[in-house]
Short mmCIF file of C-alpha atoms in Angstrom, two decimals:
data_model
loop_
_atom_site.label_atom_id
_atom_site.label_comp_id
_atom_site.label_asym_id
_atom_site.label_seq_id
_atom_site.Cartn_x
_atom_site.Cartn_y
_atom_site.Cartn_z
CA MET A 1 109.20 24.40 137.78
CA GLY A 2 108.41 28.05 137.69
CA ALA A 3 104.82 27.39 136.55
CA PHE A 4 104.38 25.00 139.52
CA ARG A 5 105.53 27.65 141.91
CA ARG A 6 103.16 30.21 140.43
CA ASN A 7 100.24 27.85 140.41
CA SER A 8 100.86 26.43 143.91
CA ARG A 9 100.80 29.86 145.49
CA GLY A 10 97.54 30.71 143.76
CA LEU A 11 96.07 27.43 144.93
CA VAL A 12 97.13 28.03 148.50
CA THR A 13 95.55 31.47 148.33
CA GLY A 14 92.53 30.18 146.65
CA GLY A 15 92.19 27.50 149.24
CA GLY A 16 92.47 29.91 152.09
CA MET A 17 89.88 32.15 150.53
CA VAL A 18 87.41 29.25 150.14
CA ALA A 19 87.96 28.22 153.81
CA GLY A 20 87.46 31.62 155.10
CA ALA A 21 84.24 32.20 153.03
CA GLY A 22 82.95 28.87 154.26
CA ALA A 23 83.23 30.08 157.83
CA ALA A 24 81.87 33.47 157.22
CA TYR A 25 78.36 32.77 158.66
CA LEU A 26 79.48 31.02 161.93
CA SER A 27 79.24 34.23 163.95
CA GLY A 28 75.60 34.65 163.10
CA GLY A 29 74.55 31.08 163.56
CA GLY A 30 71.36 31.62 161.49
CA LEU A 31 71.05 27.98 160.57
CA GLY A 32 72.16 26.54 163.98
CA GLY A 33 74.24 23.36 163.88
CA TRP A 34 74.03 23.24 159.95
CA GLU A 35 76.59 26.15 160.03
CA PHE A 36 79.17 23.77 161.55
CA ALA A 37 78.39 20.98 159.04
CA PHE A 38 78.74 23.39 156.21
CA THR A 39 82.01 24.88 157.55
CA ALA A 40 83.46 21.26 157.87
CA LEU A 41 82.35 20.43 154.37
CA VAL A 42 83.89 23.60 152.86
CA THR A 43 87.03 23.17 154.96
CA TYR A 44 87.51 19.66 153.33
CA VAL A 45 86.92 21.15 149.85
CA ALA A 46 89.43 23.97 150.58
CA PHE A 47 92.02 21.48 151.74
CA ARG A 48 91.51 19.54 148.47
CA GLY A 49 91.75 22.95 146.72
CA LEU A 50 95.39 23.19 147.70
CA ASP A 51 96.01 20.86 144.71
CA SER A 52 93.13 21.61 142.41
CA TRP A 53 91.52 24.72 141.03
CA THR A 54 88.42 22.54 140.42
CA PHE A 55 87.90 22.07 144.21
CA ILE A 56 88.37 25.83 144.75
CA GLY A 57 85.64 26.41 142.17
CA ILE A 58 83.39 23.76 143.86
CA GLY A 59 83.97 25.55 147.18
CA TRP A 60 82.75 28.86 145.68
CA LEU A 61 79.61 27.15 144.27
CA LEU A 62 78.89 25.64 147.62
CA HIS A 63 79.27 29.05 149.24
CA THR A 64 76.96 30.49 146.58
CA ALA A 65 74.34 27.93 147.61
CA TRP A 66 74.80 28.75 151.20
CA ASP A 67 74.40 32.48 150.47
CA VAL A 68 71.04 31.83 148.72
CA VAL A 69 69.78 29.67 151.74
CA HIS A 70 70.80 32.47 154.11
CA HIS A 71 69.16 35.10 151.92
CA LEU A 72 65.91 33.18 151.64
CA LYS A 73 65.88 32.45 155.47
CA GLY A 74 66.39 36.12 156.19
CA SER A 75 69.77 35.55 157.99
CA PRO A 76 72.16 37.75 155.94
CA LEU A 77 76.01 37.61 156.04
CA ILE A 78 76.09 41.23 157.43
CA PRO A 79 73.21 41.53 159.82
CA PHE A 80 72.51 45.25 159.15
CA ALA A 81 72.66 44.80 155.38
CA HIS A 82 69.59 42.62 154.46
CA ASN A 83 70.77 41.89 150.93
CA SER A 84 74.43 41.08 151.74
CA SER A 85 73.98 37.36 151.16
CA LEU A 86 72.22 38.02 147.80
CA GLY A 87 75.14 40.28 146.66
CA CYS A 88 77.57 37.53 147.71
CA ALA A 89 75.52 34.87 145.88
CA ILE A 90 75.72 37.04 142.69
CA CYS A 91 79.49 37.50 142.87
CA ASP A 92 80.62 34.08 144.04
CA PRO A 93 79.63 32.06 140.87
CA VAL A 94 81.77 34.47 138.80
CA ILE A 95 84.74 33.59 141.02
CA ALA A 96 83.77 29.88 140.74
CA LEU A 97 83.74 29.91 137.01
CA TRP A 98 87.05 31.65 136.85
CA CYS A 99 88.43 28.86 139.07
CA LEU A 100 86.81 26.01 137.28
CA ARG A 101 88.19 27.11 133.88
CA GLY A 102 91.70 27.34 135.20
CA PRO A 103 92.53 30.91 136.13
CA PRO A 104 95.18 32.81 134.08
CA SER A 105 98.35 33.98 135.77
CA PRO A 106 98.47 37.69 136.49
CA ARG A 107 100.90 38.07 133.41
CA GLU A 108 98.24 36.37 131.12
CA LEU A 109 95.44 38.36 132.70
CA LEU A 110 97.18 41.66 131.95
CA HIS A 111 98.40 40.52 128.50
CA ILE A 112 101.99 41.01 129.42
CA LYS A 113 104.41 39.22 127.14
CA ARG A 114 107.47 37.50 128.54
CA PRO A 115 110.74 39.25 127.46
CA THR A 116 112.58 37.26 124.84
CA ALA A 117 116.28 37.08 124.46
CA PRO A 118 117.55 39.53 121.72
CA GLN A 119 118.32 37.69 118.45
CA ASP A 120 121.69 38.07 116.85
CA PRO A 121 121.06 39.72 113.45
CA ALA A 122 123.74 37.65 111.85
CA THR A 123 121.85 34.30 112.56
CA PRO A 124 119.06 33.34 110.30
#
């Protein structure tokens, strides 16, 4: 049960991050109504990501594609930083791959071993 709790918290956080990233371009509206369609799609994927790291990874890959479209159209994530969408498109696939492979827990990531109960020297 402890593994479920750890993973479910991570999934909720991951789903929330994907949903937020999916709505990041709404304020600029560089692609008109397509911004709302993309946000709706990513919101669905983020919702499915509450139960699946695979969907969280898919959400990050979708966001990567949207970053590329925005970069090519000249409508960056941060209006005064022309290459901001490109930078996001470079970073997001790394997050996606991490999610798609099933991310390690923080303990596993830091190579921290779980404490074991001391063994009685009298027992073999």
